[in-house]
Each structure stands twice: as structure tokens, then as C-alpha cells.
Coordinates of C-alpha atoms in Angstrom, one line a residue:
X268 CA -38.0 17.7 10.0
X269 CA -33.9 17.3 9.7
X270 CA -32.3 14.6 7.6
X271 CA -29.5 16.1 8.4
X272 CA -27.0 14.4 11.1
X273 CA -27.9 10.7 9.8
X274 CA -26.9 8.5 6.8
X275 CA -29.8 9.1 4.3
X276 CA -27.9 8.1 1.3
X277 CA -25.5 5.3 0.9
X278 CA -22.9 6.6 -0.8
X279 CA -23.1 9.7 0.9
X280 CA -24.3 12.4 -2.0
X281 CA -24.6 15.8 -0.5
X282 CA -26.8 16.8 -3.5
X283 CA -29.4 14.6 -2.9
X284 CA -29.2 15.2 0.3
X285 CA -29.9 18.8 -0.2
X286 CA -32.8 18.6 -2.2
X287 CA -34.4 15.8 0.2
X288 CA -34.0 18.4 2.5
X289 CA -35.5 20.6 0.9
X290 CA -38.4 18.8 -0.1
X291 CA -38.6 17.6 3.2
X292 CA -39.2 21.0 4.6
X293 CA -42.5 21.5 2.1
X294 CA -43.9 18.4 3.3
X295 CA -44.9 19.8 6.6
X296 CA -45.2 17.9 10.3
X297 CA -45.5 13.8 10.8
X298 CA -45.0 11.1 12.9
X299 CA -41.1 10.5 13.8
X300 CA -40.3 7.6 11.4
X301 CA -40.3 4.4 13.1
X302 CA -37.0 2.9 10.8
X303 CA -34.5 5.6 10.0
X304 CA -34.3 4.5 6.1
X305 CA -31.3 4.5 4.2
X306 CA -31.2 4.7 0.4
X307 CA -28.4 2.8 -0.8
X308 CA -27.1 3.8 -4.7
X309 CA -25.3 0.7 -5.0
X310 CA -25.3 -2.3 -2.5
X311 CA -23.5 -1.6 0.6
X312 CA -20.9 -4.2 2.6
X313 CA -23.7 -5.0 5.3
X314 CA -27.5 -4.7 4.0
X315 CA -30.5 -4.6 6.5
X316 CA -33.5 -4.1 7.3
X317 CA -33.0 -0.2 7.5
X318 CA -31.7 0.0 3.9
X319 CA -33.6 0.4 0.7
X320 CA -31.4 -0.4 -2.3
X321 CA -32.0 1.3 -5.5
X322 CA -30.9 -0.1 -8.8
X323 CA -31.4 2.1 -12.0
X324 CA -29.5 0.1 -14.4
X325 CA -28.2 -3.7 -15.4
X326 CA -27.0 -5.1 -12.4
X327 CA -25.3 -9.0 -11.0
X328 CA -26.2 -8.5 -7.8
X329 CA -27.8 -11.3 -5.6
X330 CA -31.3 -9.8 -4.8
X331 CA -32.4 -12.7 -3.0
X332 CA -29.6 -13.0 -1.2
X333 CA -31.0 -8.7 -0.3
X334 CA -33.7 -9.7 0.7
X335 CA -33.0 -12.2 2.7
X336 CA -30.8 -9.5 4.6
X337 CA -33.8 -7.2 5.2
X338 CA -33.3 -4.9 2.8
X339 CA -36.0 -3.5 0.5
X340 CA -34.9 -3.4 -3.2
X341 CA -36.3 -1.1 -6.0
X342 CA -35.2 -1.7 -9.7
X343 CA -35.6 1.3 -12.1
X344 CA -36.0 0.4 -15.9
X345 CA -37.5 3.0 -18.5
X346 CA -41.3 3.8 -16.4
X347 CA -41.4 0.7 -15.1
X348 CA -40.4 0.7 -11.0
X349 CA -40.8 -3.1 -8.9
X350 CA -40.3 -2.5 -5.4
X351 CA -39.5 -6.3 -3.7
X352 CA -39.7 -6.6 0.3
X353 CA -39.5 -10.2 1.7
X354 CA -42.1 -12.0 0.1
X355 CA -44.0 -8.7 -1.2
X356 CA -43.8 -7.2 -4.8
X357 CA -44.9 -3.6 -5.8
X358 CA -45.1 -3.2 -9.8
X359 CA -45.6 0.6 -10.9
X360 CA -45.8 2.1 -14.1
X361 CA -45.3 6.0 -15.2
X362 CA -42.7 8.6 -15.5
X363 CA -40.8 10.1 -12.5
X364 CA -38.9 13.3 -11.7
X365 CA -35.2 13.6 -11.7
X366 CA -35.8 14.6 -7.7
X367 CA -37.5 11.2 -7.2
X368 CA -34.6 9.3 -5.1
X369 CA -34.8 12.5 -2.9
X370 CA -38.2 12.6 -3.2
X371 CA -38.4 9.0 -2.3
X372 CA -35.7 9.8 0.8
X373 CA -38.3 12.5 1.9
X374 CA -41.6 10.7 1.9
X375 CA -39.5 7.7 3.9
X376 CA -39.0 10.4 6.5
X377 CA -42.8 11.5 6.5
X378 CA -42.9 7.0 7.9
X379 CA -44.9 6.2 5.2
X380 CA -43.9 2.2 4.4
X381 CA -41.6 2.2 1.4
X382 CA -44.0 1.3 -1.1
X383 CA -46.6 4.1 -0.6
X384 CA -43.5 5.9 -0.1
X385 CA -42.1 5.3 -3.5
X386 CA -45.7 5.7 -5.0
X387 CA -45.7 9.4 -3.8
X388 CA -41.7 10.0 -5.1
X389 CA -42.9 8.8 -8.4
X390 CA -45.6 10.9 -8.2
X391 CA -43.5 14.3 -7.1
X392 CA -42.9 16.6 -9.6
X393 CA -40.2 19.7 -9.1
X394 CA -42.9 22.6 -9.4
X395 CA -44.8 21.0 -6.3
X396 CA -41.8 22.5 -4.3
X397 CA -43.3 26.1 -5.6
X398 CA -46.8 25.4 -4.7
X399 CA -48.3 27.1 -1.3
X400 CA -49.0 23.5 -0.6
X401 CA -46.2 20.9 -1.6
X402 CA -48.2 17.6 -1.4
X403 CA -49.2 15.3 -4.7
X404 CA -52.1 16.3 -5.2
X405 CA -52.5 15.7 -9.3
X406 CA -53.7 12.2 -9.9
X407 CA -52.4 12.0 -13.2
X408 CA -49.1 12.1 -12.3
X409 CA -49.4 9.0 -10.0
X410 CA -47.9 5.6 -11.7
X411 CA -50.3 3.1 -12.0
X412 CA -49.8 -0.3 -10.6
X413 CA -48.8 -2.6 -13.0
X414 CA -49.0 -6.6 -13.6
X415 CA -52.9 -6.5 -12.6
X416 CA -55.5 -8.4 -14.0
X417 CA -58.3 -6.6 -16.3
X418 CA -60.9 -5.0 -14.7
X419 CA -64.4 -6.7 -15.1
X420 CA -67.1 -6.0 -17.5
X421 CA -69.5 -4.5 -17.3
X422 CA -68.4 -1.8 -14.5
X423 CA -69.7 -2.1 -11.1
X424 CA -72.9 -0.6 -10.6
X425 CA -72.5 3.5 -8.9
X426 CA -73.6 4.2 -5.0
X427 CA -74.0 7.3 -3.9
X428 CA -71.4 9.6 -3.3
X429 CA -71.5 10.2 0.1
X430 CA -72.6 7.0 1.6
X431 CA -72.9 8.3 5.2
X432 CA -73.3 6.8 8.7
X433 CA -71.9 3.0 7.9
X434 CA -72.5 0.5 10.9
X435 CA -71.0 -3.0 10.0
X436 CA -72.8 -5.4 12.1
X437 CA -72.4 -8.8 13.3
X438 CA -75.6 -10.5 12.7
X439 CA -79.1 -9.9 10.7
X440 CA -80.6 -9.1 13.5
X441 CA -78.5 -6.2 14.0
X442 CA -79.1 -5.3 10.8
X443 CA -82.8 -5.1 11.1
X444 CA -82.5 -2.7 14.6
X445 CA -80.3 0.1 12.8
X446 CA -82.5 -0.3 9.8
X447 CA -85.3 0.6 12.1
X448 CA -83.5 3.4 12.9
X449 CA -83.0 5.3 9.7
X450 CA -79.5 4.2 9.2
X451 CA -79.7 3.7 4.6
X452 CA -75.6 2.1 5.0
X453 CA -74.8 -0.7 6.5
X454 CA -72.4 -3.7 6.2
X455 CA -73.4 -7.6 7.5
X456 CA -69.7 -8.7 9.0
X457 CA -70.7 -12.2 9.8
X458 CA -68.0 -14.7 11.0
X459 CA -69.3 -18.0 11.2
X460 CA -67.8 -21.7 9.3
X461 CA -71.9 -22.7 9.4
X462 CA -72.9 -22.6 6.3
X463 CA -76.4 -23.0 6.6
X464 CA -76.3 -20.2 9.2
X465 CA -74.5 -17.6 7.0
X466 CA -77.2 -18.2 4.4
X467 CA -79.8 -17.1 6.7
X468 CA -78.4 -14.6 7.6
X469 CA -77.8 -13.1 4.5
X470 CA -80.9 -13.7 3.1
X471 CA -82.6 -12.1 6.2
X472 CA -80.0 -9.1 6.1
X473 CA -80.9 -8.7 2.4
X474 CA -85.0 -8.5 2.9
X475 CA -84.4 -6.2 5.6
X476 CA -82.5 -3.8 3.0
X477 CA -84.8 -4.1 0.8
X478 CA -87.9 -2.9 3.0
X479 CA -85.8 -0.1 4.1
X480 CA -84.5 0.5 0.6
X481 CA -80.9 0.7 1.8
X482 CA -77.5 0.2 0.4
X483 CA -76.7 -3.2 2.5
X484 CA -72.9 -4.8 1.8
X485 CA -71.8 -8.3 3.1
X486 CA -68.7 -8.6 4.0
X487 CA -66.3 -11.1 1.8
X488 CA -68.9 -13.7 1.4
X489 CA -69.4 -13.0 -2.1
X490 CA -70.9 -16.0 -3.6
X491 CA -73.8 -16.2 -1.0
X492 CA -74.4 -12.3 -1.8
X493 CA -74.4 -13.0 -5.6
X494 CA -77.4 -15.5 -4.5
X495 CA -79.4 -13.8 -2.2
X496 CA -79.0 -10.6 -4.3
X497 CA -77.7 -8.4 -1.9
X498 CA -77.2 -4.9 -2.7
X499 CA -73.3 -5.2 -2.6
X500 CA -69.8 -6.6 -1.3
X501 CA -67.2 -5.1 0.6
X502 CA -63.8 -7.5 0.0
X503 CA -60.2 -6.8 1.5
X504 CA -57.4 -6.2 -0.7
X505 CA -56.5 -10.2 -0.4
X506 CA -59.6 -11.4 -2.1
X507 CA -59.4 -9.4 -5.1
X508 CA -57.1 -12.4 -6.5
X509 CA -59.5 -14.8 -5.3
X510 CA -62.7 -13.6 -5.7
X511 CA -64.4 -14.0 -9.1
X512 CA -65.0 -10.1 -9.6
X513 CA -66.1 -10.6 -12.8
X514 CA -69.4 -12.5 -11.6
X515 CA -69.9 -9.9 -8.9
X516 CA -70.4 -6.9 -11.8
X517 CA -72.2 -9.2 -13.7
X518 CA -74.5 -10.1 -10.7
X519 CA -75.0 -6.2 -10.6
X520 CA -73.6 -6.1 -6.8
X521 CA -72.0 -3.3 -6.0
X522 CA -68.2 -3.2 -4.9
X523 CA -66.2 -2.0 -1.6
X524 CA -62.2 -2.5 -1.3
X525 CA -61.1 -1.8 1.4
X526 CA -57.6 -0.2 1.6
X527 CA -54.2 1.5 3.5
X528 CA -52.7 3.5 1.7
X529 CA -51.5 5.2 -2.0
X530 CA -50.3 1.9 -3.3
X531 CA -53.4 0.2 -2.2
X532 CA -55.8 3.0 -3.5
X533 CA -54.1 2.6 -6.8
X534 CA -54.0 -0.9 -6.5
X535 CA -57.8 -1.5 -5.9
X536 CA -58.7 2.0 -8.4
X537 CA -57.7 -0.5 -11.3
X538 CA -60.7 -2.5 -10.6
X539 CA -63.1 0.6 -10.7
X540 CA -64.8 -0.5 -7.1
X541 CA -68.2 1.4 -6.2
X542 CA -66.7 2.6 -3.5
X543 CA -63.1 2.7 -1.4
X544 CA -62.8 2.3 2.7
X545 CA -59.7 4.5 3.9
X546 CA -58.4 2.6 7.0
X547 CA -57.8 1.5 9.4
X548 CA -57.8 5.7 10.9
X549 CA -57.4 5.0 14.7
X550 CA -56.3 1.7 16.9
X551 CA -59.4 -0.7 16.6
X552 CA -59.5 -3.9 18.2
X553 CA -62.3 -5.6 15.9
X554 CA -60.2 -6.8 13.6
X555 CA -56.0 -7.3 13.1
X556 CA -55.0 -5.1 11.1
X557 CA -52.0 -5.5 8.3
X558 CA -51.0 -1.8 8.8
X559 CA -50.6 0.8 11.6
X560 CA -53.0 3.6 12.4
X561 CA -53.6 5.7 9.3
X562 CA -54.9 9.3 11.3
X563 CA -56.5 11.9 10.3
X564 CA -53.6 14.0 8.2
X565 CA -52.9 11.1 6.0
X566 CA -56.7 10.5 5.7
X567 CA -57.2 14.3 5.0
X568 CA -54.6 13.3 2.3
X569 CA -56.3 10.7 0.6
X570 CA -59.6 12.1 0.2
X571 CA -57.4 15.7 -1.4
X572 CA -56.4 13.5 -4.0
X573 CA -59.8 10.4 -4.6
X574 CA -62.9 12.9 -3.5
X575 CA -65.0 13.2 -6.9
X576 CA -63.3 9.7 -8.5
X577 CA -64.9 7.4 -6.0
X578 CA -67.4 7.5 -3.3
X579 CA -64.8 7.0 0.1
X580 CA -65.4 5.5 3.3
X581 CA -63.0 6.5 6.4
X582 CA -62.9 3.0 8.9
X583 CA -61.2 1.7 11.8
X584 CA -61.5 2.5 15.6
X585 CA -64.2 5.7 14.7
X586 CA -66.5 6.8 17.5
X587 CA -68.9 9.5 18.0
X588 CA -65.7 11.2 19.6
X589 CA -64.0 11.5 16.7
X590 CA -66.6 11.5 14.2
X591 CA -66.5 15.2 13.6
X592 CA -62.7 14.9 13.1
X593 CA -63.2 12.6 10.6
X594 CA -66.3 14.3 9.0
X595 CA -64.2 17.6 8.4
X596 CA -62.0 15.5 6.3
X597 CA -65.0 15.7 3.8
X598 CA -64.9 11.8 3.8
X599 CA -68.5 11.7 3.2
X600 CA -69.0 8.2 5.3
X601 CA -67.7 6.4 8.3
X602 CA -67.6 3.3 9.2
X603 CA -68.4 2.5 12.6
X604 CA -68.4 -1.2 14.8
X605 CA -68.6 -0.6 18.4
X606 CA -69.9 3.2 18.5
X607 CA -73.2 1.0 17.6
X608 CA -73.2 -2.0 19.1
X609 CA -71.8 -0.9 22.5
X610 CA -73.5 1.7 23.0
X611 CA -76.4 1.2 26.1
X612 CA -79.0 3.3 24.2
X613 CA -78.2 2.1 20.1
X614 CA -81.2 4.4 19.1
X615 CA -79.5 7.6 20.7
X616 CA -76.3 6.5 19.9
X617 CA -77.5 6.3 16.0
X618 CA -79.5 9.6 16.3
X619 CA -76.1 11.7 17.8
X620 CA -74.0 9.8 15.0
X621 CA -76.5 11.0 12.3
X622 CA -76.5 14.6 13.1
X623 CA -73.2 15.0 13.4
X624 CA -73.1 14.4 9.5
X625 CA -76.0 16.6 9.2
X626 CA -73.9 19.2 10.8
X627 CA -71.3 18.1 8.3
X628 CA -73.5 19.2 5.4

């Protein structure tokens, strides 16, 4: 857990360095860091892609010119922190520590990406350091994300708390079968350009919810949902700036973001969704993902700090291996693709799924 014996801080400044360290040491075992991440006080001779250069006052310098380079830059003004990286943007709003640059130095080191990274400095405080366990834990000292629309009116409708076994299926008929079989979850992923086909099979995925009285999300296609009146929608974090959220509440659909990581979570929170899916937890293959592997510490992580705020979902490469893993997290659902509709027996593999949240309970 070392930063010792590399460059963490450009100009070297054996202070920070200290107190990185020692922060470092509270924040227990991770993954090596896949970039060795340098925190550069002012801009150094050759920036790149290792370096993350910090600017806390008025400054001339070129940013585009940064980023270009590689470099991540974060500018510092009163409570208001942007963190810029190629193309991306991260606005955040709230107060900070004095220890947040070693803070920040500490959580690059844990390989979280710099901007959940800079999400948990801002949200370190120094008496965390005295705590038996070190981690943020106190949502209200997380920023908020700034520069977002308003949330829509009204709210979206509640779902239950713990949402439970979540099998997102490819077609209707799919749909129907695990109804059949007790699941109350469930999510119609249906990728298709026919038109006329994805309406049927919304509108047939939707009566079979209804007979079965379950909680039945389709995946982005949000106008066809609004239509058919589907119990909900589960969107990714790019469609919330296309998607007309506003009709969705006032449909009275429930709403799923999905998400991967703090700045995410904060990012989709704003919007007051009915529920959040943590992901992706392990490798999957049913989808590319825009992020690596979240596993099961920083999972175990972000339900500490959202359980009791919003209903969460764990996703991404779960199996009935695994599930119990996950369960003890106290998720409260899992999303599952394959661990359904692989298996060679699907009512079995449903009925082993189900009681290993009943043995949860």
C-alpha cells in the first residue's frame, strides 16, 4: 500500500506525501493501480497521460493544449471542482478538506479512475483517519454534481426496496417463461431496428406483467414503454440527456439508471431514479462495457454509503456462483442474463437463484 519510492506529487512535497501515506494506509487492500498517477501542483515540462494537473487559483496555462497531452486537469475555485479528461467533463460542487490533494493522491492509488477518485477526496474529511473504518461513508459530505438539468416533476413513482432475482431477457417470450416461474423482476432487453416488432414485444412483455403483477422494465426504449404502459424503464447513463425524463414521471413509469461508480451514482441520484444498477461487478460479455470490473469490495462500498436512499441493483457477469457473494453485500437484487437463459433446466436454474436470496433474508 506504499506511495513511497515513486513520484506522487509533481513538485515533489514531502508533506503531502506523508499524509497520502497516511491516508493511504486506512484505506485498506485494492487492486495495483493500473496508471501510476502523478499529481502535478503546477504544470510540469512534459505532461502525459500519467499526470493529473491541479490548478487552485487564476492560471494562463494552455489546457487544451493538456489535454491534448494526456493529462487530466482539475481546476479548484471556491466549492466548485471541474475535472476535464479528453473529451469528458466532471462538474462537482461542495466543500473539501485541506487533506483533499492527498486525499485525492490516495484514492488514485486505490485505481479508482480520476473522477470517482476526486469525488471520494472531496468527500474525505480528516476525522475519517480516526474512525475504526476510514472509508466515506457520510453522504452528506459528498459534492454534488453540478451543471445538471432539473430533476422532473412529479418524482418517479417508488419500487420496492429490495427488488430481488432480476432476469433481463431478450424477447417476450422469455419474459412470459420466468414469469411462469415466480420471478416478480424482470427487464425486456430487446435489440432489434424493426419497429413493428419491438412494439409487440413490448406490448406482449407488458400483459404478461400484468397477469403476474410484476415489476417489468424495458430497456431504453422509452417512448414505446410510455405507450404500452409498462411498469418501468431502465436507461444507461447516456440517455439521460436524451431521453425526455420528464414524460417518463409523468407517464408514471418507474425509473432505472444504470451506473459505475461515485461520480455516476451522484450523477444519476440528481434525477431521483426508482432504482440504481451498480455495475458492471464481474467480466460479462453481454454487453461492452464503458468501465472495468467493479467487484465485490467496491460494490460492498457502494451499497455502505446508497442502501436506505434508493432501492440498488448489483449487474454484470452475476451467476448462481457468485450470487451469494453478491447477496452478502446486502444489495437486495441482482441482475442476471445468462445464469437464466443458458441454463439447460431455466425452471431449476430460477428456483436455486431464488433461494439463495431467501437464504439471504
Amino acid at each position: 500500500m506504499s506511495l513511497l519510492g515513486r513520484e506522487v506529487f509533481w513538485p515533489p512535497a514531502d508533506e503531502l506525501v506523508e499524509v497520502a501515506e497516511r491516508i493511504r494506509a486506512r484505506l485498506g487492500e485494492w487492486p495495483d493501480v493500473s496508471t501510476r498517477w502523478r499529481v502535478c501542483l503546477t504544470v510540469p515540462e512534459s505532461p502525459g497521460a500519467q499526470d493529473v494537473i491541479v490548478f487552485t487559483e487564476p492560471h494562463d496555462a494552455d489546457i487544451d493544449a493538456l489535454l491534448h497531452a494526456g493529462a487530466a486537469v482539475i481546476e479548484a475555485h471556491g466549492e466548485r471542482v471541474t475535472l476535464r479528461r479528453g473529451e469528458a467533463r466532471f462538474a462537482l460542487q461542495g466543500a473539501r478538506s485541506d487533506d483533499w490533494l492527498a486525499a485525492l493522491a490516495a484514492f488514485l492509488d486505490c485505481n479508482f479512475e480520476p473522477h470517482d477518485a476526486l469525488v471520494l477526496a472531496l468527500a474525505w474529511r480528516a476525522e475519517n483517519a480516526t474512525r475504526d473504518d476510514a472509508w466515506p461513508t457520510d453522504f452528506d459530505t459528498f459534492p454534488r454534481v453540478a451543471d445538471l438539468l432539473p430533476a422532473p416533476e412529479p418524482r418517479f413513482p417508488a419500487c420496492p426496496d429490495a427488488l430481488g432475482l432480476y432476469p433481463v431477457l431478450p424477447s417476450a417470450e422469455w419474459i412470459e417463461r420466468v414469469l411462469d416461474n415466480g420471478v416478480l423482476t424482470t427487464q425486456l432487453r430487446r435489440k432489434t431496428t424493426d419497429a413493428d416488432d419491438l412494439k409487440r414485444e413490448i406490448e406482449r412483455s407488458v400483459t404478461a406483467g400484468r397477469k403476474h403483477q410484476a415489476n417489468l422494465f424495458i430497456n431504453d426504449h422509452w417512448r414505446e414503454a410510455i405507450a404500452a404502459g409498462a411498469y418501468g424503464v431502465h436507461l444507461g447513463q447516456e440517455d439521460v440527456e436524451t431521453a425526455d425524463l420528464g414524460a417518463i414521471a409523468q407517464a408514471g413509469l418507474r425509473l432505472g439508471l444504470s451506473t459505475h461508480g461515485f461520480y455516476e451514482m451522484l450523477r444519476a441520484l440528481h434525477f431521483r431514479p426508482s432504482y440504481l444498477a451498480l455495475g458492471a461487478v464481474f467480466p460479462t460479455t453481454t454487453k461492452v462495457m464503458p468501465t472495468k470490473p467493479q467487484g465485490l469490495a467496491r460494490l460492498r462500498r457502494y451499497v455502505q454509503l446508497l442502501k436506505g436512499r434508493v432501492p440498488l441493483v448489483a449487474i454484470g457477469g452475476i451467476d448462481a456462483n457468485v450470487m451469494s457473494d453478491v447477496l452478502a453485500t446486502d444489495v437486495g437484487s441482482a441482475a442476471v442474463v445468462r445464469a437464466v437463459t443458458e441454463a439447460s433446466d431455466v425452471a431449476e436454474a430460477i428456483r436455486a437463484l431464488q433461494t439463495k436470496f431467501a437464504d439471504q433474508r
